[in-house]
Amino acid sequence: MTYLSVQNLSVRIKGGGPLLRSVSLDVAAGHVHGLVGESGAGKSMIGRAILGILPKAVEVVSGAILLDGVDLLALPPAQRRVRVGASCALIPQDPLTALNPSRRIGRQMTDRLVDILGWTRGDAEARALALLAEVQITDPARVLRQYPHELSGGMRQRILIASAFAAEPKLIVADEPTTALDVTVQKQILKLIAGMQVRHGTALLFVTHDLGVVSKVCQSLSVLYAGKVVETAEVRAFFAAPQHPYSAALLAATPKYTDPDAGLHPVPDAVIAAVRAEVGHD
Amino acid sequence: MALLRTILLRLVTTAVTLLGVAVIVFVVIRVVPGNPIAMMLPPGATGEDIARLTALYGLDKSILQQFLIWGAGVLQGDFGTSITARQPVLAMVLARLPATLELSTFALLMAVLAGGAAALTGTRLRETKVEGGIDIAGGMALSVPDFLWGLVLILLFGVLVPVFHISGRVTPSLDLPFITNFYLFESLVRLRLDLTLDLVSHMFLPALSLAIPLAAIIAQLLKQSLKETMHLDYVTLARTQGYSEASVIWREALPNAVLPTLTLVGVQFTFLIGGTVIIERVFSYEGLGNMAIDAVINRDLPLIQGIVILFAVLFTGVNLVVDLMYATLNPRLRHG
Amino acid sequence: MADGRAQVRRRAGLRLWLAGGWLALLVLVAIFAPLLAPKDPLEQDLFAGRLPPFWLTGGALLGTDSLGRDVLSRIIYGSRIALTVAIVSGVITCLIGAGLGLLAGFWRGWVDVLVSRFIDIWMAFPPVLFSILLIAVIGPGLFSIIIAIVVIDWTRFARVVRAEAMAQGAMDYVASARVAGRGRMGTMLREILPNVLPIIVVLLTLEMGIAVIVEAILSFVNLSISTDDPTWGGMISEGRASIHQAWWVLVFPLVTLFLTVLSFSQLGEGLKDRFDPVLR
Ligand SMILES: Nc1ncnc2c1ncn2[C@@H]1O[C@H](COP(=O)(O)OP(=O)(O)O)[C@@H](O)[C@H]1O
Ligand SMILES: [Mg+2]
C-alpha cells in the first residue's frame, strides 16, 4: 500500500538551473524509506516539496506528489496546506532553531492541535503530556511550562519528535534528525524515532547521509545524486549488491558495511531489536 | 536577581542624567544677558523697583546659592513661581501636561498601528510591488520632519478638504464637564462620545504629523526583523502544521520581531515627545510645548526651568520604561 | 540579483541628480538674488496687500502678503538666509562634533568618558525646546541660530564618528601603522580619518537639511532674525495665521522649504548608498 508517491518531480531555481531532475520515490504506509545522498544532493528539497515549504526562489517544474492518491501539486494552496497539516509532520534537522524562543513548549506543542485540528485545550494538553512521557522526558508537566532556551539540544529534539507524532500523522519526514546533535545523544534519538515509528505505525521518509543509519532504521531506500535518484532498492538487497556505481562507492566509503554480510540484520527485525534494546537499557 | 540589578543601575544613571540636565538648564538660563525682571515691569519702573523684584525672585544671589535653594524646593515639590503668570510653576505645568501626554500617546498609537500594519503587509507581500511601494513611502516619510508634515496636513485636510480642526484642543463653545485635564480619557470614561469626537478631530492632524516619521521607522525596522525571522526553522515548521502564511507571520514571527524593534521605538518615542513642542505651536494646541515657547519668548525663567526638567523626566522615564519592558518581555533575561 | 542592484543604483543615481539639481539651483538663486527678484523683498504696499498669484484675477507673480510684500521676491531672498545657516552651521557643527567623536573613539580614556556622558545628557533634552531656550538666552539673530544649531547638534556627529572610529581603531591596519612607527595623532589623522570621512560627508549633508529646518522653526516662532527680514519660516508663520484668507502666503514658501529639506536628506541618503560597499 503506497501512501506517498513522488512521480517524476523536477524542481529548479527560478530562472536558474535544476535542483531535482525527475525524481520518483514511493513510501509504503507504515514503512520506513531512507533517502541517502551527499550534502547538497537535494534531499531536503524533496522533503520540502512534499510538505509545501519550498524556498521562495525555488519552483516545481513538473511532476506529481500523490499523498494517499491525491496529487498535492494540483490542489489549491489553502487545501494543500490543510491536507498536509492534518496528515504529515516534519522532524527538523536542527532542534536549536526549530522551536520558537519566545513561546512556552506547551503552547508550541498544543496550539496547532487546537487551532488547526479543533481539539479542546484540555485534550491537547493531556496528549502533550502523554507524548512527552513517551519520548522519555522526566517531569513533562514542568517542561510544558518552560522556554526552549532552558532545555538541551537532545531534550528539544525529543520535544520536536513528540510534536511530530502528536496528531497521529500518516507520514513523517525526518530530515537528518540527528546530524546537529552530540554523538552520544544521536544514538538515543535514533532509537527513539525508530521505536515511535513502530508503535504508531507511521510511514517515515528518513533523510540522511549516513548509510549506517539507513541499515538500522529503513526497509527500503533511494540514493540521490545531484538531484537525481540513481538507485531505489530494498535495504537487504542494496547492502548485498548495490546496482549503481555511485551507490557502490557510497557503500564502500561507509567502513562498517564493506562486507555485505557483517553486522546486517533483516528489517524490520532490526527496528524491533532496537526498540527492545532501548526498553531493556533505559 | 540580575533583573533587579539592571533596574537599580538604570535608576542611578537616570538620576545622574537628570541632575546633569538640571544643572545645565540652570546655568544656561542664568548667563542670560538681559534682565528678565526689567522686562516684566512697565517702562516707567525705577531701579529700586527692579532691585526689589530681583531680590523677591532670588536672582540677586550667586548661581550656586540659587541652584541650592531651587533644588531644595524641587525636592519638596516647589518649582518656584512663574514670573509672568504669578502662579506656582508646578501647578501650571501639571495642568498642561495631560494635553501633551494625550497627544503623544495618541500619536504613538497611530504610529504603532500604521507602522505595524505596513510591516505586516510588507512581509506578507514581500518581494512584490507592494513591498517596494511601502519602502518608498517610508523613505519619503522619513525625509521630512514632523514640522513640515504638520503644515502640509493643515493645507490638505484643514483647507483643501476641511475635515479636521487645525487649531486648539477642543471647540471653545462646548460645555466641558471634566474634572481632570485628561479630556480625551475622561470623555471616554463618561461615555460623552460627542466630546470624544470633537477632541479627536482636533487632535488628529497634530498627532498624525508626529506619527508619520515614527510610523515609517517602525515599518522599516519591524519589516526587516520579520523578514529575517521568516527564514527560521520554527517558522517553516509552523507552515507544515497547516497554518496559513498570514497566521505564521502573526503567531511565530511577530513575537520575536517585536523585541528588537521595541528598544528603538522607545528612543524614537522620546523624539516624538520632543516634537510636540513645535507641533503644538503649529496647531495652536494648548499643551506643555506651546506653553514652553511662550515662556521662552517671555523669558519666564522659573517656568522654563520647570518645563525643561519635566520634559527631561519624560524622556528619561520613557527610556527607563522601555528598558524594563525589554528586560521583562525577553524570556532569556527573565529566566537568566 | 545583479539586475536588482543595477536598478537600485540607477534609482539612487536619479535621486542624487534631482536633489543635487534643486540645491544647485537654490545656490544660484541665492547668489543672484538681487538680479532675479522682481521686487524689493522689504517694500510694503498696504494697498496691494494679499494679492493672489498671477493666474487668479487681480493677481501678480506669486501673490503678496498682508503688508503687500512680494512673496516670490521674499522666497528668493529667503534662500540666502537658509543656505547661509545650512552651510555655516553645518560645517562648524561637523568640525566640532566629528573632532570630538574622533578623539573619543580613538583616544578613549577620560576624553571618551566625558564626551559620552555629555551625549547622554544631550539626549535627554527635547532639541526644539533646547534651541528655543538657547535663542531666548543669547537673543535672536542669524548668529544665535548658528550657535544654537552647533551647540545642540554636535552630538549627531560625535555619536556616529565615535562608534566608527572605535570600529576602525580595532582593525589590523591601524595596528600595523602604529608598528610602522606612526604616532597616535598621525595614525588618527592619516589612517582613521580618511576611513570615517565618507560617513562625515553624509552626516554633513543631512545636518544641512536639519539646519534649514531649525532656522525655519525658529523663524516660525519669531525667534529668528527680525520679522521684517525675508525668511521662509517667518513667511510660513504669517501664512499659517492667514491661511483662510491668503493660502499662497503659506503654500509657496512651504513648497520651497519642503523641496529643500527633502533634497538635503535625499542627497545624504543617496551618498550613503554610494559609499556603502555592499551596493558598490
Ligand atoms: N533557498 C534556496 N535557494 C536556492 N537554492 C537552494 C536553496 N536552498 C538550497 N538550495 C540548493 O539546492 C540544492 C539542494 O539543497 P538541499 O536539498 O538542502 O541539499 P541536501 O539536503 O541534500 O544537503 C543545493 O545545491 C543548494 O545549494
Ligand atoms: Mg539537507
mmCIF file of N, CA and C in Angstrom, chain A residues 1-6 25-36 43 46-47 50-51 67 87-93 157 160-166 168-178 188-208 213-222 232-235 267-268 271 274-275 278:
data_model
loop_
_atom_site.group_PDB
_atom_site.id
_atom_site.type_symbol
_atom_site.label_atom_id
_atom_site.label_comp_id
_atom_site.label_asym_id
_atom_site.label_seq_id
_atom_site.Cartn_x
_atom_site.Cartn_y
_atom_site.Cartn_z
ATOM 1 N N MET A 1 0.851 -1.213 0.000
ATOM 2 C CA MET A 1 0.000 0.000 0.000
ATOM 3 C C MET A 1 0.876 1.249 0.000
ATOM 4 N N THR A 2 0.990 1.866 -1.147
ATOM 5 C CA THR A 2 1.797 3.090 -1.234
ATOM 6 C C THR A 2 1.028 4.243 -0.614
ATOM 7 N N TYR A 3 1.662 4.938 0.337
ATOM 8 C CA TYR A 3 0.992 6.109 0.904
ATOM 9 C C TYR A 3 1.445 7.389 0.205
ATOM 10 N N LEU A 4 2.768 7.521 0.070
ATOM 11 C CA LEU A 4 3.305 8.691 -0.635
ATOM 12 C C LEU A 4 3.973 8.232 -1.916
ATOM 13 N N SER A 5 3.631 8.910 -3.003
ATOM 14 C CA SER A 5 4.283 8.579 -4.255
ATOM 15 C C SER A 5 4.713 9.853 -4.972
ATOM 16 N N VAL A 6 6.024 10.064 -5.016
ATOM 17 C CA VAL A 6 6.562 11.215 -5.753
ATOM 18 C C VAL A 6 6.871 10.730 -7.165
ATOM 19 N N LEU A 25 9.890 8.458 -6.103
ATOM 20 C CA LEU A 25 10.085 7.534 -4.984
ATOM 21 C C LEU A 25 8.756 7.261 -4.305
ATOM 22 N N ASP A 26 8.630 6.054 -3.723
ATOM 23 C CA ASP A 26 7.398 5.663 -3.045
ATOM 24 C C ASP A 26 7.694 5.360 -1.587
ATOM 25 N N VAL A 27 6.746 5.707 -0.728
ATOM 26 C CA VAL A 27 6.838 5.293 0.671
ATOM 27 C C VAL A 27 5.556 4.543 1.003
ATOM 28 N N ALA A 28 5.700 3.276 1.421
ATOM 29 C CA ALA A 28 4.517 2.486 1.740
ATOM 30 C C ALA A 28 4.007 2.858 3.123
ATOM 31 N N ALA A 29 2.707 2.694 3.314
ATOM 32 C CA ALA A 29 2.111 3.028 4.609
ATOM 33 C C ALA A 29 2.795 2.229 5.702
ATOM 34 N N GLY A 30 3.180 2.897 6.782
ATOM 35 C CA GLY A 30 3.777 2.221 7.918
ATOM 36 C C GLY A 30 5.211 1.767 7.703
ATOM 37 N N HIS A 31 5.797 2.104 6.566
ATOM 38 C CA HIS A 31 7.172 1.672 6.302
ATOM 39 C C HIS A 31 8.151 2.836 6.439
ATOM 40 N N VAL A 32 9.449 2.452 6.560
ATOM 41 C CA VAL A 32 10.483 3.478 6.648
ATOM 42 C C VAL A 32 11.316 3.449 5.376
ATOM 43 N N HIS A 33 11.324 4.601 4.676
ATOM 44 C CA HIS A 33 12.088 4.683 3.438
ATOM 45 C C HIS A 33 13.236 5.657 3.641
ATOM 46 N N GLY A 34 14.430 5.208 3.338
ATOM 47 C CA GLY A 34 15.595 6.080 3.506
ATOM 48 C C GLY A 34 15.855 6.896 2.253
ATOM 49 N N LEU A 35 16.357 8.111 2.473
ATOM 50 C CA LEU A 35 16.741 8.942 1.333
ATOM 51 C C LEU A 35 18.188 9.360 1.594
ATOM 52 N N VAL A 36 19.102 8.816 0.808
ATOM 53 C CA VAL A 36 20.531 8.992 1.085
ATOM 54 C C VAL A 36 21.193 9.804 -0.028
ATOM 55 N N LYS A 43 18.300 16.339 -1.015
ATOM 56 C CA LYS A 43 17.460 15.538 -0.117
ATOM 57 C C LYS A 43 16.409 16.407 0.575
ATOM 58 N N ILE A 46 13.526 17.589 -1.581
ATOM 59 C CA ILE A 46 12.420 16.640 -1.793
ATOM 60 C C ILE A 46 11.445 16.729 -0.615
ATOM 61 N N GLY A 47 11.995 16.697 0.595
ATOM 62 C CA GLY A 47 11.139 16.808 1.780
ATOM 63 C C GLY A 47 10.336 18.091 1.772
ATOM 64 N N ILE A 50 7.456 17.975 -0.723
ATOM 65 C CA ILE A 50 6.324 17.183 -0.237
ATOM 66 C C ILE A 50 5.488 17.998 0.749
ATOM 67 N N LEU A 51 6.175 18.688 1.668
ATOM 68 C CA LEU A 51 5.466 19.410 2.730
ATOM 69 C C LEU A 51 5.006 20.803 2.282
ATOM 70 N N LEU A 67 -0.358 12.001 -2.377
ATOM 71 C CA LEU A 67 -0.459 11.657 -0.959
ATOM 72 C C LEU A 67 -1.792 10.940 -0.794
ATOM 73 N N SER A 87 -2.111 15.374 7.872
ATOM 74 C CA SER A 87 -1.654 14.005 7.685
ATOM 75 C C SER A 87 -0.137 13.843 7.654
ATOM 76 N N CYS A 88 0.595 14.958 7.666
ATOM 77 C CA CYS A 88 2.050 14.844 7.617
ATOM 78 C C CYS A 88 2.676 15.643 8.747
ATOM 79 N N ALA A 89 3.954 15.341 9.027
ATOM 80 C CA ALA A 89 4.690 16.142 10.003
ATOM 81 C C ALA A 89 6.164 16.103 9.656
ATOM 82 N N LEU A 90 6.898 17.059 10.230
ATOM 83 C CA LEU A 90 8.330 17.166 9.944
ATOM 84 C C LEU A 90 9.103 17.055 11.251
ATOM 85 N N ILE A 91 10.144 16.234 11.231
ATOM 86 C CA ILE A 91 11.129 16.293 12.324
ATOM 87 C C ILE A 91 12.338 17.002 11.735
ATOM 88 N N PRO A 92 12.618 18.241 12.187
ATOM 89 C CA PRO A 92 13.625 19.042 11.510
ATOM 90 C C PRO A 92 15.039 18.645 11.912
ATOM 91 N N GLN A 93 15.977 19.215 11.186
ATOM 92 C CA GLN A 93 17.378 18.853 11.374
ATOM 93 C C GLN A 93 17.953 19.463 12.653
ATOM 94 N N GLN A 157 15.067 18.036 20.770
ATOM 95 C CA GLN A 157 14.764 17.130 19.664
ATOM 96 C C GLN A 157 13.689 16.125 20.098
ATOM 97 N N LEU A 160 10.465 17.880 19.744
ATOM 98 C CA LEU A 160 10.049 18.003 18.344
ATOM 99 C C LEU A 160 9.536 16.672 17.813
ATOM 100 N N ILE A 161 10.143 15.582 18.267
ATOM 101 C CA ILE A 161 9.675 14.254 17.838
ATOM 102 C C ILE A 161 8.273 14.001 18.400
ATOM 103 N N ALA A 162 8.116 14.297 19.687
ATOM 104 C CA ALA A 162 6.796 14.131 20.305
ATOM 105 C C ALA A 162 5.760 14.954 19.554
ATOM 106 N N SER A 163 6.134 16.189 19.229
ATOM 107 C CA SER A 163 5.250 17.097 18.493
ATOM 108 C C SER A 163 4.852 16.507 17.155
ATOM 109 N N ALA A 164 5.827 15.906 16.478
ATOM 110 C CA ALA A 164 5.553 15.380 15.145
ATOM 111 C C ALA A 164 4.522 14.262 15.208
ATOM 112 N N PHE A 165 4.575 13.474 16.287
ATOM 113 C CA PHE A 165 3.631 12.358 16.387
ATOM 114 C C PHE A 165 2.290 12.760 17.007
ATOM 115 N N ALA A 166 2.173 14.015 17.439
ATOM 116 C CA ALA A 166 1.033 14.417 18.257
ATOM 117 C C ALA A 166 -0.306 14.134 17.599
ATOM 118 N N GLU A 168 -1.037 11.978 15.284
ATOM 119 C CA GLU A 168 -1.015 10.687 14.590
ATOM 120 C C GLU A 168 -0.986 10.874 13.073
ATOM 121 N N PRO A 169 0.073 11.506 12.553
ATOM 122 C CA PRO A 169 0.146 11.697 11.104
ATOM 123 C C PRO A 169 0.376 10.360 10.408
ATOM 124 N N LYS A 170 0.048 10.308 9.129
ATOM 125 C CA LYS A 170 0.271 9.075 8.365
ATOM 126 C C LYS A 170 1.702 9.029 7.853
ATOM 127 N N LEU A 171 2.305 10.239 7.705
ATOM 128 C CA LEU A 171 3.657 10.300 7.142
ATOM 129 C C LEU A 171 4.477 11.327 7.903
ATOM 130 N N ILE A 172 5.704 10.926 8.251
ATOM 131 C CA ILE A 172 6.620 11.887 8.865
ATOM 132 C C ILE A 172 7.867 11.988 8.012
ATOM 133 N N VAL A 173 8.285 13.220 7.734
ATOM 134 C CA VAL A 173 9.560 13.432 7.060
ATOM 135 C C VAL A 173 10.569 13.797 8.142
ATOM 136 N N ALA A 174 11.608 12.968 8.273
ATOM 137 C CA ALA A 174 12.656 13.278 9.252
ATOM 138 C C ALA A 174 13.892 13.695 8.468
ATOM 139 N N ASP A 175 14.236 14.974 8.566
ATOM 140 C CA ASP A 175 15.334 15.497 7.742
ATOM 141 C C ASP A 175 16.620 15.528 8.565
ATOM 142 N N GLU A 176 17.434 14.509 8.430
ATOM 143 C CA GLU A 176 18.680 14.379 9.192
ATOM 144 C C GLU A 176 18.462 14.740 10.658
ATOM 145 N N PRO A 177 17.583 14.021 11.341
ATOM 146 C CA PRO A 177 17.161 14.459 12.673
ATOM 147 C C PRO A 177 18.245 14.367 13.733
ATOM 148 N N THR A 178 19.371 13.721 13.420
ATOM 149 C CA THR A 178 20.392 13.587 14.471
ATOM 150 C C THR A 178 21.686 14.326 14.124
ATOM 151 N N GLN A 188 20.613 7.574 20.911
ATOM 152 C CA GLN A 188 19.359 7.539 21.668
ATOM 153 C C GLN A 188 18.204 8.062 20.834
ATOM 154 N N ILE A 189 18.445 9.198 20.164
ATOM 155 C CA ILE A 189 17.378 9.827 19.387
ATOM 156 C C ILE A 189 16.957 8.909 18.244
ATOM 157 N N LEU A 190 17.940 8.283 17.630
ATOM 158 C CA LEU A 190 17.650 7.364 16.527
ATOM 159 C C LEU A 190 16.758 6.217 17.006
ATOM 160 N N LYS A 191 17.135 5.648 18.120
ATOM 161 C CA LYS A 191 16.339 4.560 18.701
ATOM 162 C C LYS A 191 14.924 5.035 18.999
ATOM 163 N N LEU A 192 14.869 6.231 19.519
ATOM 164 C CA LEU A 192 13.580 6.795 19.890
ATOM 165 C C LEU A 192 12.665 6.912 18.677
ATOM 166 N N ILE A 193 13.212 7.472 17.597
ATOM 167 C CA ILE A 193 12.397 7.641 16.392
ATOM 168 C C ILE A 193 11.949 6.286 15.870
ATOM 169 N N ALA A 194 12.895 5.353 15.820
ATOM 170 C CA ALA A 194 12.548 4.016 15.314
ATOM 171 C C ALA A 194 11.446 3.389 16.153
ATOM 172 N N GLY A 195 11.597 3.495 17.474
ATOM 173 C CA GLY A 195 10.591 2.908 18.358
ATOM 174 C C GLY A 195 9.234 3.561 18.184
ATOM 175 N N MET A 196 9.207 4.875 18.106
ATOM 176 C CA MET A 196 7.939 5.600 17.940
ATOM 177 C C MET A 196 7.281 5.194 16.632
ATOM 178 N N GLN A 197 8.102 5.071 15.579
ATOM 179 C CA GLN A 197 7.560 4.728 14.270
ATOM 180 C C GLN A 197 6.858 3.372 14.327
ATOM 181 N N VAL A 198 7.515 2.420 14.992
ATOM 182 C CA VAL A 198 6.920 1.085 15.078
ATOM 183 C C VAL A 198 5.623 1.148 15.876
ATOM 184 N N ARG A 199 5.665 1.816 17.008
ATOM 185 C CA ARG A 199 4.487 1.840 17.872
ATOM 186 C C ARG A 199 3.293 2.542 17.219
ATOM 187 N N HIS A 200 3.598 3.617 16.492
ATOM 188 C CA HIS A 200 2.491 4.392 15.910
ATOM 189 C C HIS A 200 2.161 3.962 14.492
ATOM 190 N N GLY A 201 3.011 3.116 13.901
ATOM 191 C CA GLY A 201 2.736 2.645 12.553
ATOM 192 C C GLY A 201 2.750 3.739 11.500
ATOM 193 N N THR A 202 3.569 4.750 11.725
ATOM 194 C CA THR A 202 3.628 5.877 10.804
ATOM 195 C C THR A 202 4.599 5.578 9.668
ATOM 196 N N ALA A 203 4.247 6.008 8.463
ATOM 197 C CA ALA A 203 5.223 5.939 7.379
ATOM 198 C C ALA A 203 6.273 7.011 7.625
ATOM 199 N N LEU A 204 7.547 6.669 7.305
ATOM 200 C CA LEU A 204 8.624 7.603 7.624
ATOM 201 C C LEU A 204 9.532 7.759 6.414
ATOM 202 N N LEU A 205 9.732 9.003 5.989
ATOM 203 C CA LEU A 205 10.742 9.273 4.964
ATOM 204 C C LEU A 205 11.959 9.793 5.718
ATOM 205 N N PHE A 206 13.003 8.938 5.751
ATOM 206 C CA PHE A 206 14.129 9.233 6.619
ATOM 207 C C PHE A 206 15.305 9.747 5.792
ATOM 208 N N VAL A 207 15.558 11.060 5.916
ATOM 209 C CA VAL A 207 16.618 11.680 5.134
ATOM 210 C C VAL A 207 17.920 11.603 5.914
ATOM 211 N N THR A 208 18.977 11.123 5.278
ATOM 212 C CA THR A 208 20.270 11.049 5.974
ATOM 213 C C THR A 208 21.397 10.959 4.959
ATOM 214 N N VAL A 213 23.102 4.386 9.286
ATOM 215 C CA VAL A 213 21.807 4.650 9.914
ATOM 216 C C VAL A 213 20.693 3.999 9.102
ATOM 217 N N VAL A 214 20.791 4.089 7.777
ATOM 218 C CA VAL A 214 19.764 3.510 6.911
ATOM 219 C C VAL A 214 19.635 2.010 7.193
ATOM 220 N N SER A 215 20.781 1.349 7.325
ATOM 221 C CA SER A 215 20.745 -0.107 7.510
ATOM 222 C C SER A 215 20.023 -0.473 8.801
ATOM 223 N N LYS A 216 20.064 0.437 9.786
ATOM 224 C CA LYS A 216 19.424 0.121 11.067
ATOM 225 C C LYS A 216 17.941 0.450 11.073
ATOM 226 N N VAL A 217 17.566 1.500 10.381
ATOM 227 C CA VAL A 217 16.226 2.042 10.560
ATOM 228 C C VAL A 217 15.278 1.728 9.395
ATOM 229 N N CYS A 218 15.822 1.650 8.172
ATOM 230 C CA CYS A 218 14.935 1.659 6.999
ATOM 231 C C CYS A 218 14.663 0.273 6.435
ATOM 232 N N GLN A 219 13.565 0.190 5.674
ATOM 233 C CA GLN A 219 13.237 -1.034 4.963
ATOM 234 C C GLN A 219 13.613 -0.935 3.494
ATOM 235 N N SER A 220 13.519 0.261 2.972
ATOM 236 C CA SER A 220 13.908 0.467 1.580
ATOM 237 C C SER A 220 14.624 1.814 1.509
ATOM 238 N N LEU A 221 15.270 2.100 0.359
ATOM 239 C CA LEU A 221 15.952 3.383 0.269
ATOM 240 C C LEU A 221 16.067 3.850 -1.176
ATOM 241 N N SER A 222 16.258 5.168 -1.318
ATOM 242 C CA SER A 222 16.602 5.749 -2.612
ATOM 243 C C SER A 222 17.921 6.482 -2.437
ATOM 244 N N THR A 232 16.948 2.799 -6.413
ATOM 245 C CA THR A 232 15.959 2.553 -5.381
ATOM 246 C C THR A 232 15.939 1.062 -5.109
ATOM 247 N N ALA A 233 15.994 0.685 -3.847
ATOM 248 C CA ALA A 233 16.099 -0.754 -3.565
ATOM 249 C C ALA A 233 15.587 -1.074 -2.177
ATOM 250 N N GLU A 234 15.361 -2.384 -1.939
ATOM 251 C CA GLU A 234 15.134 -2.856 -0.586
ATOM 252 C C GLU A 234 16.474 -2.800 0.134
ATOM 253 N N VAL A 235 16.442 -2.544 1.434
ATOM 254 C CA VAL A 235 17.689 -2.357 2.161
ATOM 255 C C VAL A 235 18.588 -3.597 2.068
ATOM 256 N N VAL A 267 15.394 -6.340 8.231
ATOM 257 C CA VAL A 267 14.476 -5.304 8.721
ATOM 258 C C VAL A 267 13.069 -5.793 8.416
ATOM 259 N N PRO A 268 12.086 -5.634 9.249
ATOM 260 C CA PRO A 268 12.061 -4.763 10.437
ATOM 261 C C PRO A 268 12.578 -5.407 11.715
ATOM 262 N N VAL A 271 14.652 -3.032 13.634
ATOM 263 C CA VAL A 271 13.948 -1.970 14.334
ATOM 264 C C VAL A 271 13.383 -2.496 15.640
ATOM 265 N N ALA A 274 15.975 -2.928 18.045
ATOM 266 C CA ALA A 274 16.400 -1.625 18.578
ATOM 267 C C ALA A 274 15.447 -1.175 19.676
ATOM 268 N N VAL A 275 14.154 -1.360 19.431
ATOM 269 C CA VAL A 275 13.172 -0.957 20.432
ATOM 270 C C VAL A 275 13.349 -1.777 21.706
ATOM 271 N N GLU A 278 16.328 -0.694 23.524
ATOM 272 C CA GLU A 278 16.062 0.608 24.139
ATOM 273 C C GLU A 278 15.302 0.443 25.450
#
